[in-house]
Amino acid sequence: MVPTFLDYIKKFLKVYEKVICFGLVLFITPGFYIFELTIVRPSVVKIYKLSFYEEVFHIICSTFCFINVVGNMILSIFTDTSLKTWIPEGDTYCELCQIKRPAKAWHCKACNACILRRDHHCFFFSRCIGLYNQRYYVAYLGYIFISMVYSTYYNYLYVAAKFQDHGFALSAFRIINPLLRFMIPEPMGMNDLCVLLIFLNVGLIIWSGSLFWFHMGNVLRGVTAHEYRNSGPIDKSMWKINLSNVFGVKWYWALIWPFAESPLP
Ligand SMILES: [Zn+2]
Ligand SMILES: [Zn+2]
């Protein structure tokens, strides 16, 4: 059969998904951490005269966040949560995989497999989020949020020191409203790019914060993203059980360390 234009688009999107995924793991996340540690940290220490102990404290905190972000991201991507074995006591039957599957397992067209307790297909990770990797995914979102709040504060200190008087606010206005360039005809320089960094930081805070809020809410309710619409408020007597169904029996360790062993009940 001759491939159609739509087939080429689908193939392109699949490759694009993988490129985004590897870019995120290999370049963007480590690049951000290296930038914070080698450019922002020395400047902030110098300008605001931080003590040696404060500096060490920040290095430890940022490294802890970095390990959690990267560890959870890699484990999320490389943990296979698809259903490959035939389960005789399955509830429904998948025509495409030709297997019986338990409740909450659904077929994903992008992964071309049935996924155990399927939550959703994550475009950035090029992988379905389900039974075995939801723990890493939710922790990843939480640590991205913490890292972004943390880095925005220090990036703001770093960028603000480059401007005098109302320069920061003017630069921010010029980025929001390009028409202002005609009224403030200064050329766009490195400082404006630094203000863009703050915008990126704030955008990522909103993005990761709202996703974490949504997914953690679902975890505590004991529902998947599909079942969210029909779910009620969080049952206070069930939150510990629901939490361990995703993060494992040692959920308190799983929440602070991606490599902690925490078997599912
Ligand atoms: Zn299937
Ligand atoms: Zn999928």
PDB file of N, CA and C and ligand atoms in Angstrom, residues 17 107-113 115 118 120-122 126-129, ligand 2:
ATOM      1  N   GLU A  17       8.314  13.641  18.485  1.00  0.00           N
ATOM      2  CA  GLU A  17       8.065  13.325  19.896  1.00  0.00           C
ATOM      3  C   GLU A  17       9.346  12.802  20.549  1.00  0.00           C
ATOM      4  N   HIS A 107      -5.941   0.541  25.720  1.00  0.00           N
ATOM      5  CA  HIS A 107      -5.008   0.513  24.598  1.00  0.00           C
ATOM      6  C   HIS A 107      -4.578   1.933  24.244  1.00  0.00           C
ATOM      7  N   CYS A 108      -3.274   2.099  23.980  1.00  0.00           N
ATOM      8  CA  CYS A 108      -2.780   3.408  23.537  1.00  0.00           C
ATOM      9  C   CYS A 108      -2.322   3.261  22.092  1.00  0.00           C
ATOM     10  N   LYS A 109      -2.871   4.131  21.217  1.00  0.00           N
ATOM     11  CA  LYS A 109      -2.537   4.047  19.798  1.00  0.00           C
ATOM     12  C   LYS A 109      -1.086   4.477  19.572  1.00  0.00           C
ATOM     13  N   ALA A 110      -0.631   5.484  20.328  1.00  0.00           N
ATOM     14  CA  ALA A 110       0.737   5.991  20.135  1.00  0.00           C
ATOM     15  C   ALA A 110       1.770   4.940  20.550  1.00  0.00           C
ATOM     16  N   CYS A 111       1.522   4.234  21.657  1.00  0.00           N
ATOM     17  CA  CYS A 111       2.466   3.216  22.142  1.00  0.00           C
ATOM     18  C   CYS A 111       2.215   1.866  21.456  1.00  0.00           C
ATOM     19  N   ASN A 112       1.059   1.745  20.819  1.00  0.00           N
ATOM     20  CA  ASN A 112       0.639   0.503  20.176  1.00  0.00           C
ATOM     21  C   ASN A 112       0.683  -0.685  21.145  1.00  0.00           C
ATOM     22  N   ALA A 113       0.127  -0.474  22.331  1.00  0.00           N
ATOM     23  CA  ALA A 113       0.085  -1.528  23.358  1.00  0.00           C
ATOM     24  C   ALA A 113      -1.019  -1.203  24.355  1.00  0.00           C
ATOM     25  N   ILE A 115      -1.973  -0.571  28.129  1.00  0.00           N
ATOM     26  CA  ILE A 115      -1.210  -0.031  29.251  1.00  0.00           C
ATOM     27  C   ILE A 115      -1.936  -0.327  30.556  1.00  0.00           C
ATOM     28  N   ARG A 118      -3.915   2.712  32.773  1.00  0.00           N
ATOM     29  CA  ARG A 118      -3.464   3.810  31.923  1.00  0.00           C
ATOM     30  C   ARG A 118      -4.011   5.152  32.420  1.00  0.00           C
ATOM     31  N   HIS A 120      -2.543   8.501  31.047  1.00  0.00           N
ATOM     32  CA  HIS A 120      -2.570   9.250  29.781  1.00  0.00           C
ATOM     33  C   HIS A 120      -1.263   9.015  29.032  1.00  0.00           C
ATOM     34  N   HIS A 121      -1.229   9.425  27.765  1.00  0.00           N
ATOM     35  CA  HIS A 121       0.016   9.325  27.002  1.00  0.00           C
ATOM     36  C   HIS A 121       0.729  10.664  27.122  1.00  0.00           C
ATOM     37  N   CYS A 122       1.973  10.634  27.617  1.00  0.00           N
ATOM     38  CA  CYS A 122       2.724  11.881  27.800  1.00  0.00           C
ATOM     39  C   CYS A 122       3.534  12.163  26.540  1.00  0.00           C
ATOM     40  N   SER A 126       7.208  10.757  25.499  1.00  0.00           N
ATOM     41  CA  SER A 126       6.984   9.790  24.431  1.00  0.00           C
ATOM     42  C   SER A 126       6.655   8.416  25.020  1.00  0.00           C
ATOM     43  N   ARG A 127       5.805   8.418  26.026  1.00  0.00           N
ATOM     44  CA  ARG A 127       5.540   7.193  26.789  1.00  0.00           C
ATOM     45  C   ARG A 127       4.193   7.329  27.512  1.00  0.00           C
ATOM     46  N   CYS A 128       3.507   6.201  27.682  1.00  0.00           N
ATOM     47  CA  CYS A 128       2.262   6.234  28.441  1.00  0.00           C
ATOM     48  C   CYS A 128       2.560   6.249  29.940  1.00  0.00           C
ATOM     49  N   ILE A 129       1.721   6.966  30.672  1.00  0.00           N
ATOM     50  CA  ILE A 129       1.853   6.982  32.133  1.00  0.00           C
ATOM     51  C   ILE A 129       0.807   6.019  32.675  1.00  0.00           C
TER      52      ILE A 129
HETATM   53 ZN    ZN B   2       0.936   5.755  24.990  1.00  0.00          ZN
END
